[in-house]
Amino acid sequence: MGNFSQDPTARAADAVAKQYVGVRIQQAVPLVDADWNLLDDIRRADLESFGRLFIGSGVPAGSDGFRISPALAPANDFQIALGVCLVNGKLARNDGPGTVLYSNQPNFVRAGLTPLTMPAADRPFFVVLDVFEREVDHLDDPALVDARIGVETSVRLKREWAVRVFRDPEDVPQIDAPPAGHVFLRLARLARQAGNANITAAMITDLRDTQLTLLRKIEFRDNAGNLVVDNVRFQQVLQNTRTNIQSLLRYLTTGFNGIFVLLTGAEVLGVEAAAHVAHTAEAGLAQLNAFAMGNNGALRFLQQLYDAEQNFMLVWRDVLLQLGTSVKKYASYQNFVTRLSERLNNPNVGALTGLLPAINAGNLAAAVDMQEEIVRLIGTAARTIARGSIQVAYVNAPPGVLTIGQTVRFEFRVRSFTTQADTFTVSILPAAGWQRVLVDNTGNPIPNNRVPVGAVGTETTLFVNTTVAAGASQLQLRVVSDSNPAEIDQVTGLLTLTAGQPAPPGEDRIQFQLEVPFHATISGGVVTLTQPLQASSVGVRIFNNTGQTATFNITVDEVPNSRIGTWTIARQGDAATAPLAHGASVRVGGVSITPGADAVSTQARYNVSTNIAGATVAASLVIPISV
C-alpha cells in the first residue's frame, strides 16, 4: 500500500538477523524513508521479543480481555470481553464500543469470517485470537491528509485482531501454523451440542492465561467483584495443610503407635502418603513466596495437591484400614477416610463443593473453601479423640393430640459406635418454631445442650420438652461430637408437629435383641467371631410395639463403606414373620456371617418393616462385627 524505497518487512528481518538494535542518523548523509522505517521496526521487534520470551501470551492483571462468554442473543454466537491480550509480544485491544460479539467484531468482513451454524452432531471447537497488522492510508483515515497542502502524510501501521473458530482436531494444524504476519492464541474450547443453536456457559472452557505479569499474585474475585482469594489466604491454607499433616505424622509415629513401636510395611506406606501431601504444600509455598503463582497457577497447583491427598486417602482406605481393630485399631479411622473421600470427590458436601469438582469448574474460591475443610478434618486425625459414628433416632412420642399451651416430651435415642466416651452438643432445628428445650429426665434444661455419650455399645436418651402453639412447627436434632465434629455429626429425620393432631409415631416401635450367637460372642452390641474363617451367625429377636398385630418383612445388608476385608453377610431364616401380636416377640432367624481370609470388621444391618394403617413402619439394627 505504502510507497517505500525498500520493503520494510524484509529489511527489518535482515536487521534483526544481524542483531541490529538501532539506527544512527549521520550528518551530511541522505536520509531516506527506509532508515526511519527500520528504526521503528527494530525497536518494535525488540519489544515484541521481550514480551514473547519473558512474559508470554495472555491477559494482564486487571483485565478480562477476550474472555469468551455466552451471548444473550442471537443464537450461534458468543460474546468477546473488552480488554487487552498479549499474543507473542503483540498487544491486541478490544475497546468496543458496546458489546462485541463474534458476529459483529470489527474485522468480521476483512478477516473473511463466516457466521457460526448449529452443529448436526456433538463436536468440539477452538476459539482462537488472530493478531495481525496492516497499513492504513487516507482512504481509511482521512486525517492522514495534511489539509493545508492537500497531500497525504506517512501511512500508519495498525494492529488488528479477529476471533476465529476452528474445528478440533481437523483444524489444529492451521492453528499451529498461522499465515505469515499472523499470530494465534487459543482463547477457549467450545463443546457444542447437536441440534442446539445456543452456546451456553457449560460449553465454554477458558484457555487464557490470566494475570500475565513478571510477578504473579492470586486475586480471585466473586461475581460482585469482591476479592475472596488472595496470596495471604492461599498461603495460610497451604501452611495449615503442611502443619496438620506434620502433626498427624508425629501423632502416628509417637502417640498412636508409641515411639518405640516398629511400623509395618502398610504403616510406612501410610506415613509416606501423608508426607507427600506436606511436601506438595511446601512446593506451593515456595511458588507463592517467589510471586510465581496467579489464579490459573493456583488452580493447577490445587490439582496437584488433590492428587497427593487422593493418594493419601486411597492408601489409608485400601491399606491402613486393613490392619483392622486389633492392637492398633486403625479401623477407628474409617469415618475419617470416608469423610475425606467425600470432601475430595463429591459434587456437594453440605453447602460446599468437593475439591475436584471445584477445580474442574475453575472455581478457585470453592476449591479453597473445601481445602480449608480438608485441613480441619486432617487436624482432627492427629488427636486422641472419639472416632467412629453414632445413630440418633426418634423413639417415643407423647400420647394423645397436641393441645395448644401443653408442654409435651419427645424422646430420642443415641446409640454409640465410637472408640471412646465423649460429650456431644445437641442442636434443635430449625431455629424458628415452637419453644423446644433439651432437658434431663427430671425436666431441667441441660446447660449448653451438651450431653455425655459413652463408647461403643452404650445408649443415651435425649428428652426435648416442646410447648405447643398454634399452627405447626418442625423438630429435628443434630448431635455433634465436641472432640471430633469433623467426623461424628448426625442429624435425625425432620418431624412435623401440628396443633390438634397426634404427634408423629416414634421410630422405635420395633425393637431388637441379639441372642444365640454361633461361633461368636456378644458384648455391648458388638459381635466378635471366635472361629475365624468359619461361618458364624447371630440371632435377632423382634419386639412388636406398634400397638397392633403385625407381620414384619426382613432383609439384611451391610452398612455402606463399613467393610474392611472380605465378608459374606446374609439373612438367616424366613423373609417374614407370622402375624405377631402387640407386645409379643419372635426370633425367626438372624444374620449369617462368613468372613474371608482378610476379614477385619464390618457392620451388618438387620432391616424390618410392616404396614400400620396404610403407613410403612420400619426399623434397622446395626450390628458391628469383628474377628
PDB file of C-alpha atoms in Angstrom, residues 219-222 228-230 234 294-300 302 355 357-371:
ATOM      1  CA  GLU A 219      -6.517 -12.252  43.022  1.00  0.00           C
ATOM      2  CA  PHE A 220      -9.755 -14.212  42.622  1.00  0.00           C
ATOM      3  CA  ARG A 221     -12.961 -12.185  42.814  1.00  0.00           C
ATOM      4  CA  ASP A 222     -16.590 -13.218  43.151  1.00  0.00           C
ATOM      5  CA  VAL A 228     -12.234 -13.631  48.011  1.00  0.00           C
ATOM      6  CA  VAL A 229      -8.903 -15.419  47.497  1.00  0.00           C
ATOM      7  CA  ASP A 230      -5.531 -13.687  47.568  1.00  0.00           C
ATOM      8  CA  PHE A 234      -3.845 -19.168  49.848  1.00  0.00           C
ATOM      9  CA  GLY A 294      -1.563 -16.464  39.769  1.00  0.00           C
ATOM     10  CA  ASN A 295      -5.186 -17.633  39.677  1.00  0.00           C
ATOM     11  CA  ASN A 296      -4.712 -20.278  36.989  1.00  0.00           C
ATOM     12  CA  GLY A 297      -1.484 -21.442  38.587  1.00  0.00           C
ATOM     13  CA  ALA A 298      -3.288 -21.762  41.920  1.00  0.00           C
ATOM     14  CA  LEU A 299      -5.927 -23.999  40.318  1.00  0.00           C
ATOM     15  CA  ARG A 300      -3.257 -26.133  38.659  1.00  0.00           C
ATOM     16  CA  LEU A 302      -4.627 -27.435  43.785  1.00  0.00           C
ATOM     17  CA  LEU A 355     -12.268 -30.207  45.844  1.00  0.00           C
ATOM     18  CA  PRO A 357     -15.403 -30.722  41.148  1.00  0.00           C
ATOM     19  CA  ALA A 358     -14.462 -27.163  42.202  1.00  0.00           C
ATOM     20  CA  ILE A 359     -11.118 -27.430  40.399  1.00  0.00           C
ATOM     21  CA  ASN A 360     -12.773 -28.831  37.276  1.00  0.00           C
ATOM     22  CA  ALA A 361     -15.257 -25.940  37.334  1.00  0.00           C
ATOM     23  CA  GLY A 362     -12.398 -23.424  37.553  1.00  0.00           C
ATOM     24  CA  ASN A 363     -13.835 -22.055  40.816  1.00  0.00           C
ATOM     25  CA  LEU A 364     -10.798 -21.142  42.900  1.00  0.00           C
ATOM     26  CA  ALA A 365     -12.865 -19.778  45.794  1.00  0.00           C
ATOM     27  CA  ALA A 366     -14.887 -23.008  46.124  1.00  0.00           C
ATOM     28  CA  ALA A 367     -11.710 -25.095  45.890  1.00  0.00           C
ATOM     29  CA  VAL A 368     -10.008 -23.082  48.651  1.00  0.00           C
ATOM     30  CA  ASP A 369     -13.145 -23.287  50.825  1.00  0.00           C
ATOM     31  CA  MET A 370     -13.067 -27.075  50.570  1.00  0.00           C
ATOM     32  CA  GLN A 371      -9.307 -27.350  51.108  1.00  0.00           C
TER      33      GLN A 371
END
